[in-house]
Tab-separated table of C-alpha atoms in Angstrom:
chain	number	residue	atom	x	y	z
A	1	MET	CA	-0.362	0.093	-0.313
A	2	ALA	CA	1.715	3.028	-1.074
A	3	LEU	CA	0.703	6.522	0.739
A	4	VAL	CA	0.880	9.351	-1.925
A	5	VAL	CA	1.261	12.654	-0.464
A	6	PRO	CA	-0.094	16.199	-1.986
A	7	LYS	CA	2.625	17.746	-3.914
A	8	GLU	CA	1.833	21.532	-2.009
A	9	LEU	CA	2.423	19.171	1.414
A	10	ASN	CA	5.990	17.558	-0.319
A	11	GLU	CA	7.303	21.089	-0.904
A	12	LEU	CA	6.221	22.977	2.358
A	13	GLU	CA	8.883	20.015	3.965
A	14	LYS	CA	12.199	20.527	2.404
A	15	PRO	CA	14.370	22.915	4.355
A	16	PHE	CA	13.899	26.528	3.879
A	17	SER	CA	16.440	28.211	2.461
A	18	LEU	CA	17.695	31.242	1.729
A	19	PRO	CA	18.401	32.936	-2.073
A	20	SER	CA	22.498	33.439	-2.837
A	21	PRO	CA	23.040	37.291	-2.353
A	22	LYS	CA	24.774	38.934	-5.918
A	23	PRO	CA	28.149	39.733	-6.262
A	24	PHE	CA	28.890	43.100	-5.050
A	25	GLU	CA	30.324	45.555	-7.760
A	26	ILE	CA	31.311	49.318	-7.845
A	27	ARG	CA	31.733	50.465	-11.243
A	28	PHE	CA	33.353	53.853	-11.572
A	29	GLN	CA	32.438	55.243	-14.688
A	30	VAL	CA	35.455	57.690	-16.538
A	31	PRO	CA	33.834	60.921	-17.704
A	32	ASP	CA	34.427	61.325	-21.890
A	33	LEU	CA	36.961	63.555	-22.107
A	34	ARG	CA	37.590	63.457	-25.743
A	35	VAL	CA	34.831	65.433	-27.250
A	36	PRO	CA	35.791	68.682	-24.521
A	37	ILE	CA	39.828	67.941	-25.135
A	38	ARG	CA	39.074	68.145	-28.663
A	39	ASP	CA	36.882	71.446	-28.714
A	40	PHE	CA	39.681	73.080	-26.858
A	41	LEU	CA	42.899	72.135	-28.527
A	42	ARG	CA	40.798	73.837	-31.421
A	43	THR	CA	40.141	77.510	-29.184
A	44	ARG	CA	41.615	80.439	-31.142
A	45	GLU	CA	44.329	80.720	-27.659
A	46	VAL	CA	44.790	77.291	-28.088
A	47	GLY	CA	45.957	77.657	-31.906
A	48	GLU	CA	47.452	80.831	-31.194
A	49	PHE	CA	49.699	79.357	-28.763
A	50	ILE	CA	50.827	76.494	-30.827
A	51	SER	CA	51.732	78.771	-33.646
A	52	GLY	CA	54.262	81.152	-31.170
A	53	ALA	CA	55.867	77.861	-30.628
A	54	LEU	CA	56.216	76.696	-33.254
A	55	ALA	CA	57.097	80.395	-34.909
A	56	GLY	CA	59.686	80.506	-32.066
A	57	ALA	CA	61.777	77.033	-32.045
A	58	MET	CA	61.868	76.974	-36.154
A	59	THR	CA	63.315	80.866	-35.728
A	60	LYS	CA	65.793	79.445	-33.084
A	61	ALA	CA	67.342	76.758	-34.862
A	62	ILE	CA	68.008	79.292	-37.844
A	63	LEU	CA	69.726	81.232	-36.007
A	64	ALA	CA	71.614	79.923	-33.328
A	65	PRO	CA	75.099	81.443	-34.848
A	66	LEU	CA	73.424	85.098	-34.977
A	67	GLU	CA	72.502	84.606	-31.217
A	68	THR	CA	76.152	82.925	-30.006
A	69	ILE	CA	78.218	85.761	-31.701
A	70	ARG	CA	75.796	88.565	-30.632
A	71	THR	CA	75.569	87.091	-27.007
A	72	ARG	CA	79.379	87.676	-26.289
A	73	MET	CA	80.462	90.619	-28.341
A	74	VAL	CA	77.362	92.057	-25.958
A	75	VAL	CA	79.237	90.840	-22.444
A	76	GLY	CA	82.172	91.399	-23.960
A	77	VAL	CA	83.860	88.443	-23.996
A	78	GLY	CA	86.532	87.784	-27.339
A	79	SER	CA	86.703	89.901	-30.013
A	80	LYS	CA	84.986	93.024	-30.948
A	81	ASN	CA	83.519	92.086	-33.962
A	82	ILE	CA	81.098	89.875	-36.119
A	83	THR	CA	83.769	88.552	-38.391
A	84	GLY	CA	86.542	88.095	-34.746
A	85	SER	CA	83.998	86.537	-32.831
A	86	PHE	CA	83.155	84.189	-35.473
A	87	VAL	CA	86.646	82.911	-35.596
A	88	GLU	CA	87.579	83.085	-32.366
A	89	ILE	CA	84.243	79.996	-31.642
A	90	ILE	CA	85.228	78.512	-34.541
A	91	GLU	CA	89.336	78.423	-33.644
A	92	GLN	CA	88.220	77.570	-29.139
A	93	GLN	CA	85.289	75.359	-29.278
A	94	GLY	CA	84.790	74.040	-33.255
A	95	TRP	CA	81.722	74.451	-35.676
A	96	GLN	CA	79.020	72.894	-33.209
A	97	GLY	CA	80.165	76.123	-30.424
A	98	LEU	CA	77.977	78.469	-32.264
A	99	TRP	CA	74.996	76.066	-31.247
A	100	ALA	CA	76.995	76.576	-28.150
A	101	GLY	CA	73.467	76.797	-25.192
A	102	ASN	CA	71.462	76.090	-28.474
A	103	GLY	CA	69.642	73.419	-26.328
A	104	ILE	CA	68.769	75.550	-23.746
A	105	ASN	CA	67.865	77.935	-26.239
A	106	MET	CA	64.796	75.786	-27.973
A	107	ILE	CA	63.654	75.190	-24.303
A	108	ARG	CA	63.727	78.339	-23.817
A	109	ILE	CA	61.920	79.792	-26.715
A	110	ILE	CA	59.476	77.516	-27.225
A	111	PRO	CA	57.384	78.506	-23.978
A	112	THR	CA	58.879	82.511	-24.227
A	113	GLN	CA	57.322	82.779	-28.284
A	114	ALA	CA	54.274	80.554	-27.221
A	115	ILE	CA	53.534	82.548	-23.788
A	116	GLU	CA	54.238	86.060	-25.422
A	117	LEU	CA	52.801	85.966	-29.141
A	118	ALA	CA	49.270	84.143	-26.874
A	119	THR	CA	49.160	87.175	-24.589
A	120	PHE	CA	49.828	89.705	-27.018
A	121	GLU	CA	46.864	88.338	-28.879
A	122	CYS	CA	44.966	87.771	-25.928
A	123	VAL	CA	45.046	91.804	-24.446
A	124	LYS	CA	45.374	93.440	-27.849
A	125	ARG	CA	41.496	91.781	-28.106
A	126	THR	CA	40.516	92.520	-24.947
A	127	MET	CA	41.620	96.076	-24.827
A	128	SER	CA	40.438	96.793	-28.299
A	129	SER	CA	36.610	95.064	-27.042
A	130	ALA	CA	37.351	97.385	-24.060
A	131	GLN	CA	37.655	100.259	-25.575
A	132	GLU	CA	34.242	99.731	-28.795
A	133	LYS	CA	32.718	99.383	-25.276
A	134	TRP	CA	33.801	102.068	-23.668
A	135	SER	CA	32.824	104.681	-26.728
A	136	GLU	CA	29.387	103.231	-26.611
A	137	ILE	CA	28.781	104.914	-23.714
A	138	GLU	CA	29.021	108.219	-22.323
A	139	SER	CA	32.349	108.569	-21.262
A	140	PRO	CA	32.759	109.257	-17.572
A	141	LYS	CA	34.076	113.361	-16.916
A	142	LEU	CA	36.470	114.094	-13.045
A	143	GLN	CA	36.036	116.844	-12.054
A	144	ILE	CA	39.044	118.701	-10.937
A	145	GLY	CA	37.746	121.904	-9.128
A	146	ARG	CA	36.228	123.888	-12.278
A	147	LEU	CA	37.467	121.692	-14.609
A	148	ASN	CA	35.910	118.857	-15.971
A	149	VAL	CA	38.308	115.975	-17.363
A	150	ASN	CA	36.670	113.004	-20.066
A	151	VAL	CA	38.339	109.794	-19.212
A	152	SER	CA	38.348	107.897	-22.529
A	153	LEU	CA	40.550	104.933	-23.613
A	154	SER	CA	40.576	106.334	-26.801
A	155	TRP	CA	44.446	107.865	-26.709
A	156	ILE	CA	45.885	104.334	-25.203
A	157	SER	CA	46.794	101.985	-28.033
A	158	PRO	CA	45.683	98.053	-27.415
A	159	THR	CA	48.773	97.234	-29.320
A	160	ALA	CA	51.364	98.557	-27.269
A	161	VAL	CA	49.706	97.707	-24.100
A	162	ALA	CA	49.299	94.284	-25.643
A	163	GLY	CA	53.835	94.054	-26.496
A	164	ALA	CA	54.093	95.456	-23.369
A	165	ALA	CA	52.035	92.470	-21.495
A	166	ALA	CA	53.477	90.049	-23.897
A	167	GLY	CA	56.747	90.957	-22.696
A	168	ILE	CA	56.502	91.189	-18.777
A	169	ALA	CA	54.430	87.323	-19.081
A	170	SER	CA	57.134	85.760	-21.177
A	171	THR	CA	60.098	87.221	-18.852
A	172	LEU	CA	58.349	86.264	-15.914
A	173	ALA	CA	58.033	83.284	-17.390
A	174	CYS	CA	60.631	81.950	-18.439
A	175	HIS	CA	63.407	84.039	-16.926
A	176	PRO	CA	65.558	81.046	-15.456
A	177	LEU	CA	65.759	79.516	-18.588
A	178	GLU	CA	67.450	82.967	-19.951
A	179	VAL	CA	70.541	82.639	-17.370
A	180	LEU	CA	71.078	79.722	-17.616
A	181	LYS	CA	71.848	80.438	-22.287
A	182	ASP	CA	73.907	82.871	-20.989
A	183	ARG	CA	75.743	80.716	-18.580
A	184	LEU	CA	76.338	78.169	-21.127
A	185	THR	CA	76.922	80.092	-23.905
A	186	VAL	CA	79.467	82.895	-22.204
A	187	SER	CA	80.913	79.974	-19.989
A	188	PRO	CA	80.921	76.585	-21.321
A	189	ASP	CA	84.068	75.437	-19.910
A	190	ILE	CA	82.348	76.837	-16.358
A	191	TYR	CA	78.962	75.059	-17.424
A	192	PRO	CA	79.586	72.588	-19.471
A	193	SER	CA	76.389	71.281	-19.969
A	194	LEU	CA	72.884	71.764	-19.043
A	195	SER	CA	72.590	69.809	-15.672
A	196	ILE	CA	75.675	71.262	-14.660
A	197	ALA	CA	74.811	74.583	-14.568
A	198	ILE	CA	71.529	74.209	-12.812
A	199	SER	CA	73.261	72.843	-10.099
A	200	LYS	CA	76.325	74.940	-9.611
A	201	ILE	CA	73.696	77.612	-9.860
A	202	TYR	CA	71.205	76.397	-7.360
A	203	LYS	CA	74.549	75.799	-4.892
A	204	ASP	CA	75.933	79.299	-5.340
A	205	GLY	CA	73.010	81.073	-4.832
A	206	GLY	CA	69.488	78.995	-4.438
A	207	VAL	CA	66.758	79.386	-6.582
A	208	GLY	CA	66.938	82.745	-6.407
A	209	ALA	CA	70.193	83.265	-8.790
A	210	LEU	CA	68.251	81.412	-11.808
A	211	TYR	CA	66.210	84.534	-11.265
A	212	ALA	CA	69.185	86.764	-11.294
A	213	GLY	CA	68.907	90.164	-12.993
A	214	LEU	CA	65.384	89.595	-13.467
A	215	SER	CA	64.445	93.919	-12.299
A	216	PRO	CA	66.774	94.782	-14.971
A	217	THR	CA	65.341	91.936	-17.707
A	218	LEU	CA	61.726	93.048	-17.063
A	219	MET	CA	63.102	97.197	-17.534
A	220	GLY	CA	64.887	96.479	-20.889
A	221	MET	CA	62.442	94.198	-22.227
A	222	LEU	CA	58.970	96.500	-21.572
A	223	PRO	CA	60.442	99.623	-23.212
A	224	TYR	CA	61.482	96.879	-27.038
A	225	SER	CA	58.120	94.256	-26.654
A	226	THR	CA	56.150	97.983	-26.166
A	227	CYS	CA	58.024	99.599	-29.423
A	228	TYR	CA	58.665	95.888	-31.360
A	229	TYR	CA	55.001	94.802	-31.453
A	230	PHE	CA	53.683	98.808	-31.882
A	231	MET	CA	56.038	98.729	-34.766
A	232	TYR	CA	54.776	95.803	-36.505
A	233	ASP	CA	51.009	96.222	-36.780
A	234	LYS	CA	51.109	100.404	-37.311
A	235	LEU	CA	53.703	99.201	-40.433
A	236	LYS	CA	50.983	96.255	-41.462
A	237	LYS	CA	48.625	98.552	-41.230
A	238	SER	CA	49.878	102.323	-43.360
A	239	TYR	CA	51.817	99.705	-46.050
A	240	CYS	CA	47.817	97.650	-46.263
A	241	GLN	CA	46.370	100.803	-45.975
A	242	SER	CA	48.605	102.482	-49.002
A	243	LYS	CA	48.665	99.341	-51.108
A	244	ASN	CA	45.031	99.456	-50.949
A	245	LYS	CA	45.311	94.990	-49.516
A	246	LYS	CA	43.860	93.195	-46.589
A	247	SER	CA	46.755	91.104	-45.666
A	248	LEU	CA	50.697	91.254	-45.524
A	249	ASN	CA	52.056	87.862	-48.529
A	250	ARG	CA	54.554	86.568	-46.493
A	251	PRO	CA	57.468	88.455	-47.944
A	252	GLU	CA	56.579	92.141	-46.660
A	253	MET	CA	55.253	90.223	-42.950
A	254	LEU	CA	59.936	89.103	-43.071
A	255	VAL	CA	60.692	92.474	-44.305
A	256	LEU	CA	57.997	94.756	-41.670
A	257	GLY	CA	59.028	92.294	-39.419
A	258	ALA	CA	62.639	92.638	-39.658
A	259	LEU	CA	61.944	96.533	-39.713
A	260	ALA	CA	60.509	96.213	-36.659
A	261	GLY	CA	62.772	94.940	-34.391
A	262	PHE	CA	65.568	97.433	-35.802
A	263	THR	CA	63.732	99.772	-34.497
A	264	ALA	CA	62.762	98.487	-31.433
A	265	SER	CA	66.639	96.874	-30.504
A	266	THR	CA	67.786	100.366	-31.327
A	267	ILE	CA	65.494	101.769	-29.038
A	268	SER	CA	66.336	99.808	-26.255
A	269	PHE	CA	70.132	98.491	-27.089
A	270	PRO	CA	71.597	100.876	-24.194
A	271	LEU	CA	69.395	98.656	-21.518
A	272	GLU	CA	70.189	95.214	-23.726
A	273	VAL	CA	73.985	96.539	-23.015
A	274	ALA	CA	73.092	97.033	-19.168
A	275	ARG	CA	70.820	93.861	-18.113
A	276	LYS	CA	73.807	91.396	-19.770
A	277	ARG	CA	76.183	92.920	-17.711
A	278	LEU	CA	74.185	92.947	-14.816
A	279	MET	CA	73.233	88.645	-15.580
A	280	VAL	CA	77.019	87.731	-16.329
A	281	GLY	CA	78.379	90.273	-14.576
A	282	ALA	CA	79.339	87.913	-11.406
A	283	LEU	CA	81.059	85.407	-13.793
A	284	GLN	CA	83.566	88.193	-14.313
A	285	GLY	CA	83.899	89.298	-10.430
A	286	LYS	CA	82.342	92.441	-10.837
A	287	CYS	CA	78.649	92.480	-11.129
A	288	PRO	CA	77.772	96.249	-10.632
A	289	PRO	CA	74.403	96.336	-8.462
A	290	ASN	CA	72.335	98.222	-10.547
A	291	MET	CA	71.303	99.077	-14.062
A	292	VAL	CA	72.381	102.878	-13.465
A	293	ALA	CA	75.144	101.739	-12.120
A	294	ALA	CA	75.988	99.005	-15.230
A	295	LEU	CA	75.542	101.936	-17.692
A	296	SER	CA	77.579	104.200	-15.591
A	297	GLU	CA	80.522	101.732	-16.130
A	298	VAL	CA	79.925	100.779	-19.967
A	299	ILE	CA	80.241	104.072	-20.644
A	300	ARG	CA	83.132	104.364	-18.053
A	301	ASP	CA	85.072	102.145	-19.759
A	302	ASP	CA	84.080	102.275	-23.029
A	303	GLY	CA	82.085	105.570	-23.561
A	304	LEU	CA	78.783	105.828	-25.452
A	305	THR	CA	79.800	104.391	-28.316
A	306	GLY	CA	80.123	101.617	-25.445
A	307	LEU	CA	76.021	101.855	-24.745
A	308	TYR	CA	75.855	100.408	-28.784
A	309	ARG	CA	78.794	97.678	-28.914
A	310	GLY	CA	77.362	95.012	-30.524
A	311	TRP	CA	74.690	96.489	-31.806
A	312	GLY	CA	75.045	95.814	-35.277
A	313	ALA	CA	75.600	91.858	-34.189
A	314	SER	CA	72.608	92.177	-32.729
A	315	CYS	CA	71.110	93.688	-35.568
A	316	LEU	CA	71.933	91.102	-38.143
A	317	LYS	CA	70.092	88.815	-35.289
A	318	VAL	CA	66.836	90.517	-34.460
A	319	MET	CA	66.352	91.724	-37.941
A	320	PRO	CA	65.722	88.274	-39.331
A	321	ALA	CA	64.317	86.666	-36.331
A	322	SER	CA	61.873	88.947	-36.363
A	323	GLY	CA	61.231	88.637	-39.374
A	324	ILE	CA	60.730	85.160	-39.997
A	325	THR	CA	58.844	84.725	-36.828
A	326	TRP	CA	56.598	86.848	-37.569
A	327	MET	CA	56.303	85.274	-40.952
A	328	PHE	CA	56.286	81.454	-39.675
A	329	TYR	CA	53.605	83.020	-36.379
A	330	GLU	CA	51.079	84.277	-39.615
A	331	ALA	CA	51.741	81.136	-41.701
A	332	TRP	CA	51.318	78.641	-38.993
A	333	LYS	CA	48.235	81.088	-38.260
A	334	ASP	CA	46.680	80.033	-41.241
A	335	LEU	CA	47.050	76.503	-40.978
A	336	LEU	CA	45.825	75.896	-37.426
A	337	LEU	CA	42.802	78.485	-36.911
A	338	VAL	CA	41.662	80.432	-41.080
A	339	GLU	CA	41.020	76.042	-42.132
A	340	ARG	CA	38.813	75.755	-38.897
A	341	ARG	CA	37.445	79.642	-39.731
A	342	ILE	CA	37.891	80.605	-36.205
A	343	LEU	CA	39.719	84.287	-37.927
């Protein structure tokens, strides 16, 4: 005799068990940054920054020998003329001596030109926009006694302000590289490599030694940078108006850039001589205490003509460098910005 148990009762007699828990998972979702990064790299400011870096690197690679000769003549090392200085470098260091310090020079010029040109473009646009908005509203008046003076921004040149800001920004950011470049160029026997130069300078004066001569550098850079960008902008506008054209071609950029560099260098060159004396004077054991003392020392030793010692070599370097930089810069901007319809 068989006992039949209903299925429902049989199920109730099974031991009760909890369902097995699912494994605990933590998932991190990384946001897709490709689109924001791509959009950022396509902005006008980034395009100008990259254009400046590429233009500076290409220019320095071409003109490094003239920079070496110019630096030696300005600080009073070796021969007092271009040919003699060239021969001395070849005899003492060989052909590679013409590119002494070029590695640090390239490291220096890429961020310097990028920061300088990008700052110039940005400040110029900001100042121009501020002037336009200021002209649309009634200018505020300043009352001094019975005299009412209209406060206006129309007399301020956006190009000059932008040039000054560009020179200051690039100098503050890249001055230590300028110090290293000068040490490697003037005293290659004492500073044979970049690592040794950094080590010796830090050992002798700490981090502050990398900013030696910052004040005179700013004093020398300010009039040069202001004049340089102001002159190029004025020459460009005047030439385009006289020829009834909207933009310059590459040869015209080369020539006008060279003229702007020549004018700015001529005006500010005495300050450049004093600046170089202050920066490398410690190597010769006679570092002037300030800019005025450096200028007085030059006049006492070499007369007024000493203020322009090395001016010829400087022009040979500055003029082609200025022209080539503008030519390459505008070319890279056309490639990086115009084709993307940013301009």
